[in-house]
Coordinates of C-alpha atoms and ligand atoms in Angstrom, one line a residue:
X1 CA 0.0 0.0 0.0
X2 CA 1.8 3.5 -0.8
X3 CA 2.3 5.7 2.0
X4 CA -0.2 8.9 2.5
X5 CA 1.4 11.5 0.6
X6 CA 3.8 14.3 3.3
X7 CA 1.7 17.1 2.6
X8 CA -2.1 18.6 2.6
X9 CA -1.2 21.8 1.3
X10 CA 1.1 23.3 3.4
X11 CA 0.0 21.3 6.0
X12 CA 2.5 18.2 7.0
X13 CA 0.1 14.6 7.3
X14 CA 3.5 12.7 8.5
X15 CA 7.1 13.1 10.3
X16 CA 9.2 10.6 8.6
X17 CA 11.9 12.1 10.9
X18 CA 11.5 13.6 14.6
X19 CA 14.6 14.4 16.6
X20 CA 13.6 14.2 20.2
X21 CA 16.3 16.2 22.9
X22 CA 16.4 14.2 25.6
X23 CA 17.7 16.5 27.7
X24 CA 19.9 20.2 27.7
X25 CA 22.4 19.2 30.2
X26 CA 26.2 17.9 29.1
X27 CA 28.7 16.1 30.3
X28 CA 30.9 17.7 27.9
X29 CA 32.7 21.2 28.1
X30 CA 32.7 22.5 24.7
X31 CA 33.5 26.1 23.6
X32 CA 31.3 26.5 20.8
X33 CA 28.4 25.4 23.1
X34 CA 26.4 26.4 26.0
X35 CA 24.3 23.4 26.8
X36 CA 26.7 22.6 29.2
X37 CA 26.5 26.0 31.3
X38 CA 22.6 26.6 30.8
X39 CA 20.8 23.1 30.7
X40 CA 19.5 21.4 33.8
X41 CA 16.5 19.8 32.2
X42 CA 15.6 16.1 31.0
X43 CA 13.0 14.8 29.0
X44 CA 10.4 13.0 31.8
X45 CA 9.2 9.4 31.0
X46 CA 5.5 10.8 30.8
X47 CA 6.0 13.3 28.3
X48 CA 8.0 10.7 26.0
X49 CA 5.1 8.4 26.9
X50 CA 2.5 11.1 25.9
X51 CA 4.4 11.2 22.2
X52 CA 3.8 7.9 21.7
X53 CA 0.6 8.1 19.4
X54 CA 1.3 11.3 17.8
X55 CA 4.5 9.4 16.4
X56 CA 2.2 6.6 15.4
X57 CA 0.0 8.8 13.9
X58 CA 2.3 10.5 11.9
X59 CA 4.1 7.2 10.5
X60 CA 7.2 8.6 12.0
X61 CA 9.6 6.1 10.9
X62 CA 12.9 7.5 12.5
X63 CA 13.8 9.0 16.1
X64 CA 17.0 10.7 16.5
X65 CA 18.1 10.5 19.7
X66 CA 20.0 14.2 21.2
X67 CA 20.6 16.5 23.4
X68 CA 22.5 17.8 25.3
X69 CA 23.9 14.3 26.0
X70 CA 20.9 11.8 26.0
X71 CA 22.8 9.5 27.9
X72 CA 22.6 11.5 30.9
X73 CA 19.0 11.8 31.0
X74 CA 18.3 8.8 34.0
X75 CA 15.2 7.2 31.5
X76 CA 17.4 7.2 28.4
X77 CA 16.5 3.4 27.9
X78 CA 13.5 3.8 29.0
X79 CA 12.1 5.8 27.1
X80 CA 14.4 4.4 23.5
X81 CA 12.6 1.2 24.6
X82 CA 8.8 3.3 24.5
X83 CA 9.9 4.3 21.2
X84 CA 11.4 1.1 19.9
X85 CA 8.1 -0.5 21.1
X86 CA 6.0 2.1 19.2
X87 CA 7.8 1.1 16.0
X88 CA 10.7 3.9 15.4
X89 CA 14.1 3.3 14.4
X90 CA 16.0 4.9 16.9
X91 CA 20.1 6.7 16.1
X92 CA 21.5 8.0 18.9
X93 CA 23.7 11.1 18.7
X94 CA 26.7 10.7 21.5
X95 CA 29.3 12.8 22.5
X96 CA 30.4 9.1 23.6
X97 CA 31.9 9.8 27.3
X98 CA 29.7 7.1 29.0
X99 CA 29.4 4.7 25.9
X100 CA 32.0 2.2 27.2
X101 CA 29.6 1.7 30.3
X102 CA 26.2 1.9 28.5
X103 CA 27.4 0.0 25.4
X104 CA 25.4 -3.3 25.6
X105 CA 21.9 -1.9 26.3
X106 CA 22.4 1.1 23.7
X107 CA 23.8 -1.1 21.2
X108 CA 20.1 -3.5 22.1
X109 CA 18.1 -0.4 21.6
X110 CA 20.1 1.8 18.8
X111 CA 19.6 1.6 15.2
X112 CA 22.5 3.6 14.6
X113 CA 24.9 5.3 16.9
X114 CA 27.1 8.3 15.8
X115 CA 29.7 9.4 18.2
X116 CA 31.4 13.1 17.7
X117 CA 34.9 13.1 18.1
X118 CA 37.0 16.4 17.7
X119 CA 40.6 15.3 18.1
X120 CA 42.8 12.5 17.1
X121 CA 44.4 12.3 20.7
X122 CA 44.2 13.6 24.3
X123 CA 45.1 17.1 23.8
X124 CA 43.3 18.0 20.5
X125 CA 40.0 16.4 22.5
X126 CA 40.8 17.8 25.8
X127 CA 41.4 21.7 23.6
X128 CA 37.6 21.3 22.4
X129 CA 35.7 19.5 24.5
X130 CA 37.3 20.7 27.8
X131 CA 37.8 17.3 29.0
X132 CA 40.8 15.0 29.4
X133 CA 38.3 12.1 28.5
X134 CA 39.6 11.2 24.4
X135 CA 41.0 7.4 25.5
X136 CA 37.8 6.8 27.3
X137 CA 35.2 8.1 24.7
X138 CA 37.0 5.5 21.6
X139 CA 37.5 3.2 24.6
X140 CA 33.1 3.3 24.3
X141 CA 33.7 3.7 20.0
X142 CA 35.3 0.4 20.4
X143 CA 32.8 -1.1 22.9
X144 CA 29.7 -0.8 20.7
X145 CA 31.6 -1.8 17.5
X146 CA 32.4 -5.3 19.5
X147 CA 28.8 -5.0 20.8
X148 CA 27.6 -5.1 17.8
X149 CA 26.3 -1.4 16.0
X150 CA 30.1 0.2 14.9
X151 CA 29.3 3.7 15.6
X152 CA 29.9 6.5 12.8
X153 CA 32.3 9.3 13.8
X154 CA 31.2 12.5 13.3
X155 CA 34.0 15.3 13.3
X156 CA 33.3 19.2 13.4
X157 CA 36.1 21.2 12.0
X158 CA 37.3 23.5 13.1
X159 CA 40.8 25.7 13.9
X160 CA 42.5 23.5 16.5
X161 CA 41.9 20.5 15.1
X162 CA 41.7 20.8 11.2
X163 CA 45.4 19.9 10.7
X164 CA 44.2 16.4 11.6
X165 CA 42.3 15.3 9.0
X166 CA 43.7 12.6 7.3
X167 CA 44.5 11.5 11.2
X168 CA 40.6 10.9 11.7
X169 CA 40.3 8.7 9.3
X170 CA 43.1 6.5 10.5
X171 CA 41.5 6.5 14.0
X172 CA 37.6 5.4 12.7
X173 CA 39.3 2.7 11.4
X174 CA 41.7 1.9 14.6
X175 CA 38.4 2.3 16.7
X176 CA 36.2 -0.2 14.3
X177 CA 33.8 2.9 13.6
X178 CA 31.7 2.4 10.5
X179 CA 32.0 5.4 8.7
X180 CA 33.6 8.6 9.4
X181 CA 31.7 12.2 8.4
X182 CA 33.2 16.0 8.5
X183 CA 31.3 19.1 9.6
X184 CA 32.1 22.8 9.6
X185 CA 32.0 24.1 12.7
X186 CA 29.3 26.5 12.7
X187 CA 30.0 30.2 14.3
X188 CA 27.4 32.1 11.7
X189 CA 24.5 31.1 13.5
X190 CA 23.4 32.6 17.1
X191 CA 20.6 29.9 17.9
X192 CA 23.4 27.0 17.3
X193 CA 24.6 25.0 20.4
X194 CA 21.8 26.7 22.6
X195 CA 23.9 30.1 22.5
X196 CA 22.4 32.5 25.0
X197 CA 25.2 35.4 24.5
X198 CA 27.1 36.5 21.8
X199 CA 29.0 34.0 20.5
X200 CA 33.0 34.7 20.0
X201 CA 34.7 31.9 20.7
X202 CA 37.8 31.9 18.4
X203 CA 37.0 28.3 16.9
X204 CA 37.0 29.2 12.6
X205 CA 39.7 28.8 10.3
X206 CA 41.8 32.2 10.4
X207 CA 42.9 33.3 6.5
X208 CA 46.1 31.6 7.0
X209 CA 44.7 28.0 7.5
X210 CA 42.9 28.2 4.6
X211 CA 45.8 26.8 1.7
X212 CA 47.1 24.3 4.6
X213 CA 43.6 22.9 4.9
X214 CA 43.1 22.9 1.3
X215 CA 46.6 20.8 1.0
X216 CA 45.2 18.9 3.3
X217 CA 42.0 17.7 1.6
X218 CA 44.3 17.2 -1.9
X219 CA 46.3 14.9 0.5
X220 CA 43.0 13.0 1.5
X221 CA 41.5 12.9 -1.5
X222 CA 45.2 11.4 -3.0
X223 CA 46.0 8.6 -0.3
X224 CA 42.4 8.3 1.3
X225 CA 40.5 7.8 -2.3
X226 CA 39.1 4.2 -1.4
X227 CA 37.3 5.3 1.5
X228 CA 35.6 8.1 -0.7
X229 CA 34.9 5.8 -3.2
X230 CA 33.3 3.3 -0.1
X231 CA 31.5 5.9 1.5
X232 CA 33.7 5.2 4.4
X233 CA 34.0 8.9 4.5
X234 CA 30.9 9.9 4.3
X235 CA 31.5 13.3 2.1
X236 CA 32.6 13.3 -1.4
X237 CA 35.7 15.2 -1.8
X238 CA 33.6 18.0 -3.3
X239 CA 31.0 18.1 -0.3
X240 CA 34.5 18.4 1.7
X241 CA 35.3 21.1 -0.2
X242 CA 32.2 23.3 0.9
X243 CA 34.0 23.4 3.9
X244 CA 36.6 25.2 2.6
X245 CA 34.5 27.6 0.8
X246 CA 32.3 27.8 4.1
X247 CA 35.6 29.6 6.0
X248 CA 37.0 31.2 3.4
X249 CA 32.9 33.5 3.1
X250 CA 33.4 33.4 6.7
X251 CA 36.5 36.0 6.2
X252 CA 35.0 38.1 3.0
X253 CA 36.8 35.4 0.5
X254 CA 33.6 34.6 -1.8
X255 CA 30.5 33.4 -1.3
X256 CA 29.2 30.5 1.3
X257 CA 28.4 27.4 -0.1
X258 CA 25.0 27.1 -2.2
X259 CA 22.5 25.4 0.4
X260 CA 19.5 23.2 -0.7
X261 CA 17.7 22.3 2.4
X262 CA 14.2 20.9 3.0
X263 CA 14.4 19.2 6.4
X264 CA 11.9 20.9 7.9
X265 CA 9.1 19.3 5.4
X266 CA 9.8 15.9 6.9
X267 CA 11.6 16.5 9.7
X268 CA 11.2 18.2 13.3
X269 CA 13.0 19.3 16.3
X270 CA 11.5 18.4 19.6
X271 CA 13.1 19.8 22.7
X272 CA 13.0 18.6 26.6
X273 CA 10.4 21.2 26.9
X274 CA 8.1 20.7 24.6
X275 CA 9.3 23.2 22.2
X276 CA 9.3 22.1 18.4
X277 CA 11.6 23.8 15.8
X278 CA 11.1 23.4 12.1
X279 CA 15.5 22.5 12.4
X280 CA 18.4 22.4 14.6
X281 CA 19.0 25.8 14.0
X282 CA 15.8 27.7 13.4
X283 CA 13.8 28.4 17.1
X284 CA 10.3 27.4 16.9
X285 CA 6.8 30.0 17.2
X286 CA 5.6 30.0 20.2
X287 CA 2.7 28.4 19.1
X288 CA 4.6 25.0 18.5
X289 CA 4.3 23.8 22.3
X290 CA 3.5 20.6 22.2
X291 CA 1.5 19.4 24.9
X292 CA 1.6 15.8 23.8
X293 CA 0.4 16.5 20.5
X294 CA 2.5 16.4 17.8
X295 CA 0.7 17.2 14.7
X296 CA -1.1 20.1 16.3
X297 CA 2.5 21.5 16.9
X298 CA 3.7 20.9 13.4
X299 CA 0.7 22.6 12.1
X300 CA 0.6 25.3 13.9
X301 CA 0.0 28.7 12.1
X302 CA 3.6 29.8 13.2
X303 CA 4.9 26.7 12.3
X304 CA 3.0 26.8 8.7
X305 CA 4.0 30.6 8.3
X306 CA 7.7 29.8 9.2
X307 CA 8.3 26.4 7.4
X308 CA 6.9 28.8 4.1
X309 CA 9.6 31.4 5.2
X310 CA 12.5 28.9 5.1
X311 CA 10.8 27.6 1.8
X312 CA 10.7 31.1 0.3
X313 CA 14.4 31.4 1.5
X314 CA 13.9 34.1 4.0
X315 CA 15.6 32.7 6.2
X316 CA 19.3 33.9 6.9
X317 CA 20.3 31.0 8.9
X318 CA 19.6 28.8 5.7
X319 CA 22.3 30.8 3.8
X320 CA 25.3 29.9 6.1
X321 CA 24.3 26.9 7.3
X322 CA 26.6 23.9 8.0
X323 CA 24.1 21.3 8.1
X324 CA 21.6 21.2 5.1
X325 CA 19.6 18.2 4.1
X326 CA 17.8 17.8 1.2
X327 CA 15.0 14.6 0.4
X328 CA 12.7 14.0 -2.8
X329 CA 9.9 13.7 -0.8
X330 CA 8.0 11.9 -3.4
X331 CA 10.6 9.5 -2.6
X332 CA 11.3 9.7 0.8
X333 CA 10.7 6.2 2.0
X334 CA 14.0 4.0 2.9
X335 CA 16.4 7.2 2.5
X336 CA 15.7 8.2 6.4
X337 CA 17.3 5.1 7.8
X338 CA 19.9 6.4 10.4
X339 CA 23.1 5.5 7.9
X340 CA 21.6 7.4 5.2
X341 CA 21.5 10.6 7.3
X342 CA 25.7 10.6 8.9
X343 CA 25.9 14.4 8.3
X344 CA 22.6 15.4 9.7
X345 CA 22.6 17.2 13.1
X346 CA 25.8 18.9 13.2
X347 CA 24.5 21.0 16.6
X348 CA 23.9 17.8 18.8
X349 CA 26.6 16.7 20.5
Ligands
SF4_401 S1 19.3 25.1 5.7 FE1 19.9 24.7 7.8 S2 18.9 26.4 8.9 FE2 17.9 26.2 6.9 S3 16.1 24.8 7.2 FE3 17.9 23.6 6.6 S4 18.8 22.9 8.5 FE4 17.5 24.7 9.0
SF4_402 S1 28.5 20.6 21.7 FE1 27.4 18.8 22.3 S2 28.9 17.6 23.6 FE2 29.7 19.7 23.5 S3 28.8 20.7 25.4 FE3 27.4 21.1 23.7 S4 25.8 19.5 23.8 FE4 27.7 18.8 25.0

């Protein structure tokens, strides 16, 4: 039987995709981020039980598990095993420091598990993430591999740790991770990483990193072309590229990559509150409080007026942003399965 068409006019009939913040606190110490600082709140058990038929309803067919770090939140398998009941394919988005201990249930409950890892050894990590905690967070890479769901690596580039590159994909491979992804680190966007105050951390690519990264990516494209052509990494060498071109805008030189983005016609945001946003990095009306139901959210006039904004390409965020996605959504069946989607997310963890 074919599946209900997405849309009644500009009204959205399903959520192929829902990314559900299981909580805003951190165990991490990031400088891009402020999750860490700001969040104290988790996701309860009744309000993930209360989701439950609005997902159904929807023919959600993919959860993606954030935060904050979900793994904090004291219900986390709880409530991945509501959702798991209910019929969702569940990837879980870790900034990995508690993986080694969690491993065998999340790899039971998991679809798909993507770890972010910013540094190819203690110090790089310890730079970013302000934590001495890189040995124990491949030490949890290497525990769900053995367990049975390799994770995905997901690295955010940025100025301390870009001259690693060809480094990260050595260490997926030591660490028996699946596939390996790259992300710009994003500093154009205020609403990124739960950013409460201007944002100035020094984390972009100054003008003089610029032709050692782009050596760089000549070198991985040279020695590193079999994991292109394997999807091992998970960019093609021109996707890679946009990053480059993403830093160089960044400092006046040239436009920012092209974006082509409609996430936010099959896919929501859901945070520990309640609050649904039509993307990562796009706050929701106020109108889009959920109060257990989800497609009253989703169609909410302000979510209807601002879902046509982005589509209209009002939007600035949409013209710097790191983290685009873009679906046929006549076709959109089978291409939301979590290792179809490594790149998606960039702001969690
Ligand atoms: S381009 Fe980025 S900011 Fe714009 S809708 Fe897509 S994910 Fe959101
Ligand atoms: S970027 Fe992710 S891992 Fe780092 S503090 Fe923020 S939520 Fe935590």
């Amino acid at each position: 039987m074919p599946a209900d068409p997405l849309h009644r006019g500009s009204l959205l009939q399903r959520l192929p995709l829902v990314t559900l913040y299981l909580t805003e606190r951190c165990n991490s110490r990031c400088v891009t981020c402020d999750y860490w600082r700001h969040g104290r709140t988790d996701l309860s058990l009744a309000a993930a039980t209360r989701l439950l038929p609005s997902l159904t309803r929807l023919q959600t067919q993919v959860a993606l598990i954030s935060g904050g770090e979900p793994l904090l939140n004291p219900d986390w398998a709880q409530i991945a095993q509501l959702l798991k009941d209910n019929g969702q394919k569940l990837w879980l988005l870790t900034s990995g420091l508690s993986l080694a201990k969690h491993a065998r249930r999340a790899t039971e409950l998991f679809d798909a598990i993507t770890v972010s890892l910013d540094g190819t050894n203690r110090a790089t990590y310890a730079a970013i993430r302000g934590l001495d905690a890189f040995d124990k967070v491949c030490e949890g890479i290497e525990a769900a591999a053995r367990a049975g769901v390799p994770p995905s690596l997901r690295v955010t580039l940025q100025r301390s740790n870009y001259r690693e590159l060809p480094g990260f994909v050595d260490l997926a491979r030591q660490t028996g991770a699946r596939q390996i992804s790259f992300l710009a680190v994003d500093v154009a966007n205020p609403h990124a990483f739960g950013r409460t105050d201007d944002f100035a951390a020094d984390v972009a690519l100054r003008p003089e990193d610029l032709p050692i990264f782009e050596q760089l990516l000549g070198v991985l494209e040279q020695e590193y072309a079999e994991d292109f052509r394997s999807a091992y990494i998970a960019e093609s060498p021109q996707k890679l590229r946009r990053i480059l071109q993403y830093f160089a805008a960044l400092h006046g030189q040239g436009a920012y990559p092209p974006v082509r983005c409609n996430a936010p016609e099959f896919s929501a945001v859901v945070g520990v509150k309640g609050q649904m946003q039509p993307c990562f990095f796009i706050p929701g009306p106020a109108d889009a409080q959920l109060h257990g139901d989800v497609p009253g959210a989703l169609n909410s006039t302000g979510m209807v007026a601002l879902r046509a904004s982005i589509r209209a390409g009002e939007r600035a965020e949409c013209a710097t942003c790191v983290c685009s996605l873009w679906r046929d959504l006549d076709k959109i069946e089978g291409t939301l399965l979590p290792e179809r989607l490594v790149g998606f997310g960039s702001e969690a963890v």
